[in-house]
XYZ file of C-alpha atoms in Angstrom:
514
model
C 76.467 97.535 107.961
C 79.858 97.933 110.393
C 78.696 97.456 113.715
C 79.106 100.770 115.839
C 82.705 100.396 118.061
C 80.944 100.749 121.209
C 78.649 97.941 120.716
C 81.355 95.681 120.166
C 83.528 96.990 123.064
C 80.386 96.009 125.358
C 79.833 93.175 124.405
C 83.576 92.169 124.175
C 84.956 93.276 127.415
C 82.094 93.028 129.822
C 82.750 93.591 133.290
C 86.626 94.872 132.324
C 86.081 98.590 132.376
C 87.269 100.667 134.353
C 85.082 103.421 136.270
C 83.550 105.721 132.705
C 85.966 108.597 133.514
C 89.354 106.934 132.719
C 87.996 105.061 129.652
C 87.609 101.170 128.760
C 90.644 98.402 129.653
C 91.645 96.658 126.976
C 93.373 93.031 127.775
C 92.788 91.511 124.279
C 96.079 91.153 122.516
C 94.973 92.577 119.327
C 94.530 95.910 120.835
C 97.306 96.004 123.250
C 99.963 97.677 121.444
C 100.825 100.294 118.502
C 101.418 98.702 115.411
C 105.445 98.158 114.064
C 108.102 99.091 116.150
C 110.127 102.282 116.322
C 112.903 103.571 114.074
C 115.429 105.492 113.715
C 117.617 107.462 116.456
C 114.776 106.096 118.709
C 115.627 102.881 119.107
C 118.772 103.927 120.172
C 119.509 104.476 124.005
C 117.415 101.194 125.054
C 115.113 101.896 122.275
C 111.556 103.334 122.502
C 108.768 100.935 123.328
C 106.190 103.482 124.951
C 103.029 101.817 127.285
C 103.740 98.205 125.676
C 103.028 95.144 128.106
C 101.480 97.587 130.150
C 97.131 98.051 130.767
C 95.097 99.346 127.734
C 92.767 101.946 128.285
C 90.331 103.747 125.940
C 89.583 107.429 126.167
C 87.375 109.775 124.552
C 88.153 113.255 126.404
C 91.525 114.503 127.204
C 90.855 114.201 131.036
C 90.201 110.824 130.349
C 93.462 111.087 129.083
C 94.775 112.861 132.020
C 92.868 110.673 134.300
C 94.391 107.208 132.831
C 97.881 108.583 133.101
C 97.011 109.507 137.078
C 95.332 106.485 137.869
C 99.028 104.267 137.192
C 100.603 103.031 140.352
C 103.452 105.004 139.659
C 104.227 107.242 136.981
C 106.544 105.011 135.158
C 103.565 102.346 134.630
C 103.000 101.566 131.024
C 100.146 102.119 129.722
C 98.921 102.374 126.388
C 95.807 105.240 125.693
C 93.890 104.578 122.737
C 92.315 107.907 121.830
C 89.264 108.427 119.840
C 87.013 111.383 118.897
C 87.794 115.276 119.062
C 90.042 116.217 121.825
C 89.776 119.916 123.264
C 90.134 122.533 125.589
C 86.381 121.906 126.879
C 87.117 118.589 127.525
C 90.550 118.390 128.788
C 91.236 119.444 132.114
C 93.980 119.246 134.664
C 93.949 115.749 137.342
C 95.978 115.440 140.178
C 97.699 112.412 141.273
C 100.793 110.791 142.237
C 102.112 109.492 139.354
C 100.962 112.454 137.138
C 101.289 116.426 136.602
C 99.050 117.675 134.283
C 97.695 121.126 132.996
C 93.960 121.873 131.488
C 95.189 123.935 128.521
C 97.272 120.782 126.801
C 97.821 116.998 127.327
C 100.664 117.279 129.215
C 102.761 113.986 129.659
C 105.418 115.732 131.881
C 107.691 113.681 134.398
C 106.560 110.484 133.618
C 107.601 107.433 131.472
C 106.328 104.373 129.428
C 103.263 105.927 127.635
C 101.830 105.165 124.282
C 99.046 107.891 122.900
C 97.263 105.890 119.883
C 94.559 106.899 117.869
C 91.533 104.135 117.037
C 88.642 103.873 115.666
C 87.835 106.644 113.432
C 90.278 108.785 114.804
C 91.807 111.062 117.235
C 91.992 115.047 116.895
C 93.781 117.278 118.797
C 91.822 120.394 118.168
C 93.345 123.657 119.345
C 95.002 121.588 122.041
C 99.287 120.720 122.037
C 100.635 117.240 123.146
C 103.520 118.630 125.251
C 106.414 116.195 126.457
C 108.452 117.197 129.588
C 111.049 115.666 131.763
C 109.346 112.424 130.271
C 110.658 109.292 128.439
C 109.969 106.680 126.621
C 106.692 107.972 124.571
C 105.093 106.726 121.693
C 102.515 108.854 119.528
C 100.856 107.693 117.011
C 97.699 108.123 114.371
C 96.452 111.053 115.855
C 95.911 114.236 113.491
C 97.462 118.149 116.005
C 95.990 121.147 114.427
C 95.692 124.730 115.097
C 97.377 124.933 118.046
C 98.285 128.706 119.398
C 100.384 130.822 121.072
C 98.122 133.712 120.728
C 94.864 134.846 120.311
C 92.407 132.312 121.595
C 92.536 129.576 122.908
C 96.256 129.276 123.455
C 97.851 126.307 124.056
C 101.324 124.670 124.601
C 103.266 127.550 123.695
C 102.061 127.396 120.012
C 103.253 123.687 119.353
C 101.299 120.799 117.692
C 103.845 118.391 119.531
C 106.491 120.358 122.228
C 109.532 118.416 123.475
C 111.789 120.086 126.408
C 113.550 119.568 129.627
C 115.609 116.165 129.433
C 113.379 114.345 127.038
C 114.783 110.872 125.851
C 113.118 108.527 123.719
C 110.101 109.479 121.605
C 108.879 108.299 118.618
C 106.051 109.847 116.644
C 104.248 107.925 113.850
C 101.404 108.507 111.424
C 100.424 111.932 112.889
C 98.861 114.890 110.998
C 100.332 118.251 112.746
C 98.597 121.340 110.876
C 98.468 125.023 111.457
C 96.363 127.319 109.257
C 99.024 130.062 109.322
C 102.316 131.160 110.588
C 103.444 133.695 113.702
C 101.622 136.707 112.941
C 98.247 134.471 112.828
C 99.323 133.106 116.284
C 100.545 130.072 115.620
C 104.344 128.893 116.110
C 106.093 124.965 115.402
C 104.576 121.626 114.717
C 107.329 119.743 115.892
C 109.447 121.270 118.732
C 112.436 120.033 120.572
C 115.027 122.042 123.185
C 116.470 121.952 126.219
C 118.096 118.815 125.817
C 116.079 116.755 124.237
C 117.334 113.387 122.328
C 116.867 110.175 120.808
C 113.533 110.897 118.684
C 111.757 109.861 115.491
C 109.054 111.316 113.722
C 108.329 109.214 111.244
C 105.052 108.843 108.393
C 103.791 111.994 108.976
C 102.131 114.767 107.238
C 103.076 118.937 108.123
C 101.058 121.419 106.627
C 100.140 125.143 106.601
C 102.566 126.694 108.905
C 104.972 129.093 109.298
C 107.622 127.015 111.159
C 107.710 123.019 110.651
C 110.032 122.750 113.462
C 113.273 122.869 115.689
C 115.561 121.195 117.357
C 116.940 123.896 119.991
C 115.463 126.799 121.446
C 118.660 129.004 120.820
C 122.169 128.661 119.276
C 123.292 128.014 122.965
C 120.800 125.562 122.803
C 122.817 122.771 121.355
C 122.572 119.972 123.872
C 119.397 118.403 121.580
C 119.897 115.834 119.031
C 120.237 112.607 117.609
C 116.843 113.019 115.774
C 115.337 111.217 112.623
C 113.062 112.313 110.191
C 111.873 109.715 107.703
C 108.657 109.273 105.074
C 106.988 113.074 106.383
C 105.617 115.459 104.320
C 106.504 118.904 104.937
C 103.687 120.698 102.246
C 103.182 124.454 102.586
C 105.509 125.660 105.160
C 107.648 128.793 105.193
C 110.764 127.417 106.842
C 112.362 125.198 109.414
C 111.784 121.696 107.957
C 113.196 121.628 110.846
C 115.922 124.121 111.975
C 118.728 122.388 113.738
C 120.881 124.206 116.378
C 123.741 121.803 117.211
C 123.404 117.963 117.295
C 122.711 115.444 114.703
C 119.709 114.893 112.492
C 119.125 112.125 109.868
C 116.146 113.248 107.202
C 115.732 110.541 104.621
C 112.813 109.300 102.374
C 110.776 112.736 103.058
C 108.837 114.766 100.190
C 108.971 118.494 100.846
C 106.986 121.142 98.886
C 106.054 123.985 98.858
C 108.871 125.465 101.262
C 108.428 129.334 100.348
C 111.761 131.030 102.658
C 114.263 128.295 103.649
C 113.992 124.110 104.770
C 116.522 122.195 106.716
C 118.617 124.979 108.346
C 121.555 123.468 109.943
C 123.392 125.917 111.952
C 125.459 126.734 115.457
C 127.687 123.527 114.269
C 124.642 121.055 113.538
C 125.243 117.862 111.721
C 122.639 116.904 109.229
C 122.906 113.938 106.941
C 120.044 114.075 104.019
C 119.227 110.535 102.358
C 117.264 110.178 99.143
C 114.516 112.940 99.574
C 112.598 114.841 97.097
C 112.064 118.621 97.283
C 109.582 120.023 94.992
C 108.582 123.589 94.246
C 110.399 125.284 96.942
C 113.281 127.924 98.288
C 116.547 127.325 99.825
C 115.924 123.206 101.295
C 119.124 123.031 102.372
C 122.034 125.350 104.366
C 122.830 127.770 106.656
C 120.307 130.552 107.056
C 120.006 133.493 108.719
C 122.707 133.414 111.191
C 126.537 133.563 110.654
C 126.685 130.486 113.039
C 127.154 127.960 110.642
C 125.754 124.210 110.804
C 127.024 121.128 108.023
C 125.457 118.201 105.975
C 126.046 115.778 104.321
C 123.999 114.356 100.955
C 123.535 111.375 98.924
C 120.496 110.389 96.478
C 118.371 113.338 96.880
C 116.102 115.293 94.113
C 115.875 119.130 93.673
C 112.784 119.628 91.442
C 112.072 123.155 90.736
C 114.275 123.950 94.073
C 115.076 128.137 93.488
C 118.060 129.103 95.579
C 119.787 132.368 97.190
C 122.521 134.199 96.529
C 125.317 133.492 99.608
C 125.732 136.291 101.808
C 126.897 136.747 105.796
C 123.917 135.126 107.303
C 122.763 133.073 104.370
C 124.849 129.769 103.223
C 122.723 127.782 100.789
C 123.686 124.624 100.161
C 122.770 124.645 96.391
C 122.095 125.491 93.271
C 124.618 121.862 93.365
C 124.493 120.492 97.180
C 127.528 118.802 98.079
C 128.714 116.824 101.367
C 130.808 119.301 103.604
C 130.740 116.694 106.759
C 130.329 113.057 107.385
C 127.524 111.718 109.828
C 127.714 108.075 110.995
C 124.220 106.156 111.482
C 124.334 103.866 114.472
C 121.342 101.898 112.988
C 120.439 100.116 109.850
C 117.281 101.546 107.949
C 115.432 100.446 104.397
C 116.219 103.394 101.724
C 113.491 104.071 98.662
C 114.889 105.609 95.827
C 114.176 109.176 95.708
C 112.350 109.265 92.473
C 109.853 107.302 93.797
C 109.427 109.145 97.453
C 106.380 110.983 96.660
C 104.304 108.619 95.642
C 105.167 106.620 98.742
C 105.309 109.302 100.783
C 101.802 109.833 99.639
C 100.076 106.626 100.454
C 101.996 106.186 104.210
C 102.391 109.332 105.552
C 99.483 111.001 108.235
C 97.166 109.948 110.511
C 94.765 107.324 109.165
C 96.316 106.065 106.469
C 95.874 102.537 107.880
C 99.762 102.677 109.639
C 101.070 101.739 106.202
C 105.120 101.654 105.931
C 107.669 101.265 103.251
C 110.960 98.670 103.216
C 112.662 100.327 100.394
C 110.594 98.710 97.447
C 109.233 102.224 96.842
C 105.630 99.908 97.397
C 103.860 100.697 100.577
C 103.266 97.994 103.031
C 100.536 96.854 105.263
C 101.530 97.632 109.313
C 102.550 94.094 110.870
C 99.455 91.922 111.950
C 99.621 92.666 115.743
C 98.681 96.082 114.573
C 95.256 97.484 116.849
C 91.936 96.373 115.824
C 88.636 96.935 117.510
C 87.734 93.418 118.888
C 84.718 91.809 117.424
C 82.468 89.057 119.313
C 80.476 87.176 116.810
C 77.824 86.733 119.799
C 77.159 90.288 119.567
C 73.412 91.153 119.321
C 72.785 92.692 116.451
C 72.630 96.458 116.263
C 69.959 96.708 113.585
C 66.944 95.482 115.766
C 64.156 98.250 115.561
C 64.321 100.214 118.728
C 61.484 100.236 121.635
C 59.663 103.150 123.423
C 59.568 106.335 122.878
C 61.494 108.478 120.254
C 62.710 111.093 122.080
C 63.577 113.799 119.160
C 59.509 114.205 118.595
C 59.066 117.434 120.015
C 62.340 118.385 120.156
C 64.758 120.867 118.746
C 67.994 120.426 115.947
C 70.952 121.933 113.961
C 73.645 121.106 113.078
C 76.357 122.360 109.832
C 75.604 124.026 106.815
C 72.480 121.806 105.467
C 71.921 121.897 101.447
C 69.249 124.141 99.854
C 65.512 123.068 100.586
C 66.117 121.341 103.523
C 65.562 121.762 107.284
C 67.150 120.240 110.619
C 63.526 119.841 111.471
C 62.908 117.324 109.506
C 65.284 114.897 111.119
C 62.870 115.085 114.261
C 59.078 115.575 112.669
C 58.090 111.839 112.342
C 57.328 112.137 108.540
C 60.013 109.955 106.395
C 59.360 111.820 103.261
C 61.472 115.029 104.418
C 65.045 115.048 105.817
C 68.341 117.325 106.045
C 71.043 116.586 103.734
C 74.536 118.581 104.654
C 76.222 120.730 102.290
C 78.490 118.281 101.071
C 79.080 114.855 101.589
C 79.692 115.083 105.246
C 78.511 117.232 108.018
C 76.371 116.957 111.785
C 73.034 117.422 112.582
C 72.069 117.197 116.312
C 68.901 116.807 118.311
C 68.547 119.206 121.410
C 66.852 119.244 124.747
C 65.915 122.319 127.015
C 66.735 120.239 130.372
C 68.842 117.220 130.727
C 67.600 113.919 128.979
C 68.989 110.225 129.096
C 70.084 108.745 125.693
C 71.287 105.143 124.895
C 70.492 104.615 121.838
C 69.892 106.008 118.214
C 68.227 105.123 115.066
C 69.609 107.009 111.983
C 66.778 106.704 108.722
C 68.372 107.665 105.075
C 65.526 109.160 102.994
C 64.115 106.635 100.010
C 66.796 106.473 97.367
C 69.835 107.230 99.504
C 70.051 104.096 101.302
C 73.374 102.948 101.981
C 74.874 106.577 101.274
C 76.366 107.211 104.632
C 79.744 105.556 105.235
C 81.640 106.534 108.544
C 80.212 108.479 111.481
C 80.411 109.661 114.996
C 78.004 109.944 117.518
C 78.721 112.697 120.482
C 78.168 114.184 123.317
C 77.864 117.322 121.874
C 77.545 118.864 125.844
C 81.330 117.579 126.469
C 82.658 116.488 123.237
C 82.875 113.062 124.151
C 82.862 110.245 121.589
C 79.909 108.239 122.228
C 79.953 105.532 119.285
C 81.467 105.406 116.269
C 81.262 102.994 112.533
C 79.972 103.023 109.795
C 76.330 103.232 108.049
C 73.083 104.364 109.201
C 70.541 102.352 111.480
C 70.496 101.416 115.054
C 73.397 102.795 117.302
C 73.834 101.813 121.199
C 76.188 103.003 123.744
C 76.611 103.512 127.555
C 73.526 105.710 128.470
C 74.196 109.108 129.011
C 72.263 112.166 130.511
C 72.887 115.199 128.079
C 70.807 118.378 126.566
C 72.369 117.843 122.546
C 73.467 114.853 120.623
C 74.972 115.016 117.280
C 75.264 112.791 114.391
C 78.260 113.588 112.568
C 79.218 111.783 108.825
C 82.868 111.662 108.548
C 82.392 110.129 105.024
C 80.110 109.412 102.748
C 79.770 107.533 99.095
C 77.646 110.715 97.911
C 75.267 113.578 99.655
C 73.424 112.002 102.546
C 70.014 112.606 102.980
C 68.743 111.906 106.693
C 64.820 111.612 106.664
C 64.994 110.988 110.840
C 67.166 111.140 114.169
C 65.524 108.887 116.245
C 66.511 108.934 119.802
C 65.570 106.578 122.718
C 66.194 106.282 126.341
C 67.257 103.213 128.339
């Protein structure tokens, strides 16, 4: 069995952390830094290095988050943030300090500089809540999954944006990220990937966009033109109505993405844009590439690129397609050298690298994908750990208590996680779900013993354990057993299986005090 993250933080870092609000430090090189190194237009301008050589801290909440970015010296500090867990609006708030200015509806990285935002372990989730970047530079984000982030209806957050960029932004690369929506405006959700208001020298690069009305812009306006110099290479854009992105003035580079599914229009290049498109594929989709609706036109330029089952418009005022047969009407110059896959073989690659957790996996033009470089983060493991599995001591605290959790399967109770008999248990639905113990007052918890019913040992792969009270992250690994982390005083505790080799069957949730 993996050992559970936080047992091998504690016994790794000992007497490092810093005070339980602002996370764990980090000093071990093998978790000091993102994996790779930026691309694109952002390693341009003195390049884009984010929080490296700087402290790393490890954070669980997003006023953890908040709370490692005011607790710098100043706020140009680096400092990398290595995010794990579910990140929301009931556990983000706003901190005050010096070298910070923060909000409690987003994670708001706004007048500051040198920050890397990483998700570990099994993950970080944005959930409801924006990443918004503001009079900031020099920002790295990367492995986390945005979704269903609103501009209306409830909760709202970050103007609508998965990721918002505005106000002087320079230098920002985003890498491996999932940015969802489950809708478009009139279900209160706006773009995934936002720039304006002179914004420049950004990559997003190995990422997934999905279910949304608008993918993205660069430019508020079409007297919004001072944005730009913006690269877009190995995303997915899958299910989205239109701007994949929508450029208003500057230059964009898009090369090695898959698009599909693009039901009104894609890369709209208007109010005298420059877009150069390299070797993409667009499948099953509307109008990929022009001038749409405005009469303010934009130009491209095209080399290597596949139109599979592309339909396109008839050319009118405020419409300029660039097809049924694209062809160059402008030349772009690329300050920087890049690896190019053939375009026949972008979806597949696209495929295996692109979103968070894929393992950071790239591409160097072989059309194979590639493991991240080997300074990549990894948890750090101490082979003097004790190990996890000892049987627990004292009093299990879930006899008498109550449970729920998500949708269980058909003959089977939460009860039975907490009755003491081995022969019952909850299985979930599926093959992943949470089941949680619950207290009527207050009760100290440091440890966990998860027991798979007879004939489903070894069934449970990853998990989470939280603090279902705040939302915190509280351990994390894989299979079931004996968990331990920092004790904690909370009424509910969940169990949550993030995957599983088949339907889980949990005959008890043991839970123990200190």
């Amino acid at each position: 069995m993996r050992r559970p993250v936080a047992l091998r933080l504690q016994a790794a870092l000992g007497t490092l952390a810093l005070a339980a609000a602002t996370g764990v430090v980090l000093s071990m090189p093998e978790a000091a830094a993102a994996a790779g190194g930026a691309t694109g237009y952002a390693t341009q301008n003195g390049g884009t290095t984010g929080g490296a050589g700087g402290q790393t801290v490890r954070a669980t909440t997003g006023t953890a988050i908040h709370q490692a970015l005011c607790g710098r010296a100043s706020s140009s500090t680096p400092i990398t943030i290595e995010v794990e867990g579910t990140i929301n609006h009931g556990n983000t708030s706003k901190v005050s300090g010096d070298s910070c200015n923060t909000a409690a509806d987003k994670i708001e990285l706004k007048q500051i500089s040198n920050v890397t935002l990483v998700g570990v372990g099994n993950g970080a989730v944005f959930d409801q809540l924006g990443i918004h970047i503001r009079e900031a530079s020099n920002i790295v984000i990367q492995n986390v999954t945005v979704r269903n982030v609103k501009k209306s209806g409830s909760p709202t957050s970050n103007g609508g944006d998965a990721i918002g960029m505005e106000s002087d932004v320079r230098n920002v690369w985003v890498d491996h990220t999932t940015l969802e929506a489950s809708g478009g405006e009139s279900e209160g959700y706006d773009g995934l990937f936002d720039m304006k208001a002179n914004t420049q020298y950004v990559t997003l690069s190995y990422s997934t966009l999905r279910n949304s009305g608008r993918g993205g812009l660069i430019g508020s306006s079409e007297s919004d033109v001072s944005n730009g110099y913006v690269t877009f290479h190995h995303n997915l854009y899958d299910n989205i109505d239109s701007r994949a992105p929508l450029l208003r003035g500057g230059t964009a580079h898009m090369y090695n993405n898959h698009y599909k599914g693009l039901s009104k229009s894609g890369i709209n290049s208007r109010a005298g844009a420059k877009a150069k498109v390299d070797s993409n594929y667009f499948e099953d989709s509307k109008d990929v590439l022009g001038t749409f609706y405005t009469d303010a036109a934009g130009s491209w330029q095209v080399s290597g690129n596949i139109y599979d089952n592309v339909t396109w418009s008839q050319p009118g005022e405020d419409n300029n397609p660039a097809g049924p047969d694209p062809q160059s009407n402008t030349s772009v110059s690329i300050p920087y050298s890049y690896p190019l896959d053939d375009a026949s073989c972008v979806p597949d690659v696209v495929s295996a690298t692109a979103g968070a957790n894929k393992g950071l996996k790239v591409s160097d033009g072989s059309c194979t994908p590639q493991n991240p470089d080997p300074t990549d983060p990894t948890d750090p493991t101490d082979p003097t750990d004790p190990d996890p599995t000892d049987p627990p001591t004292g009093t299990n605290l879930s006899i008498g208590a109550g449970s729920d959790g998500s949708s269980k399967a058909s003959g089977t109770s939460y009860g039975d996680v907490r009755d003491g008999d081995l022969g019952t248990y909850w299985s979930p639905a599926g093959t992943t779900g949470s089941v949680s113990v619950k207290w009527s007052s207050a009760t100290t918890v440091s440890k966990i013993n998860i027991r798979e019913a007879a004939g489903s040992a070894g069934t449970i792969g990853s998990y989470l354990v939280l603090n279902h009270d705040s939302g915190a992250v509280l351990a994390s690994g894989s299979g079931a057993g004996v968990i331990g982390f920092q004790a904690v005083s909370l009424k509910k505790i969940t169990f949550e299986i993030t995957g599983a080799s088949g339907t889980p069957r949990i005959a008890e949730f043991e839970t123990y005090a200190p």
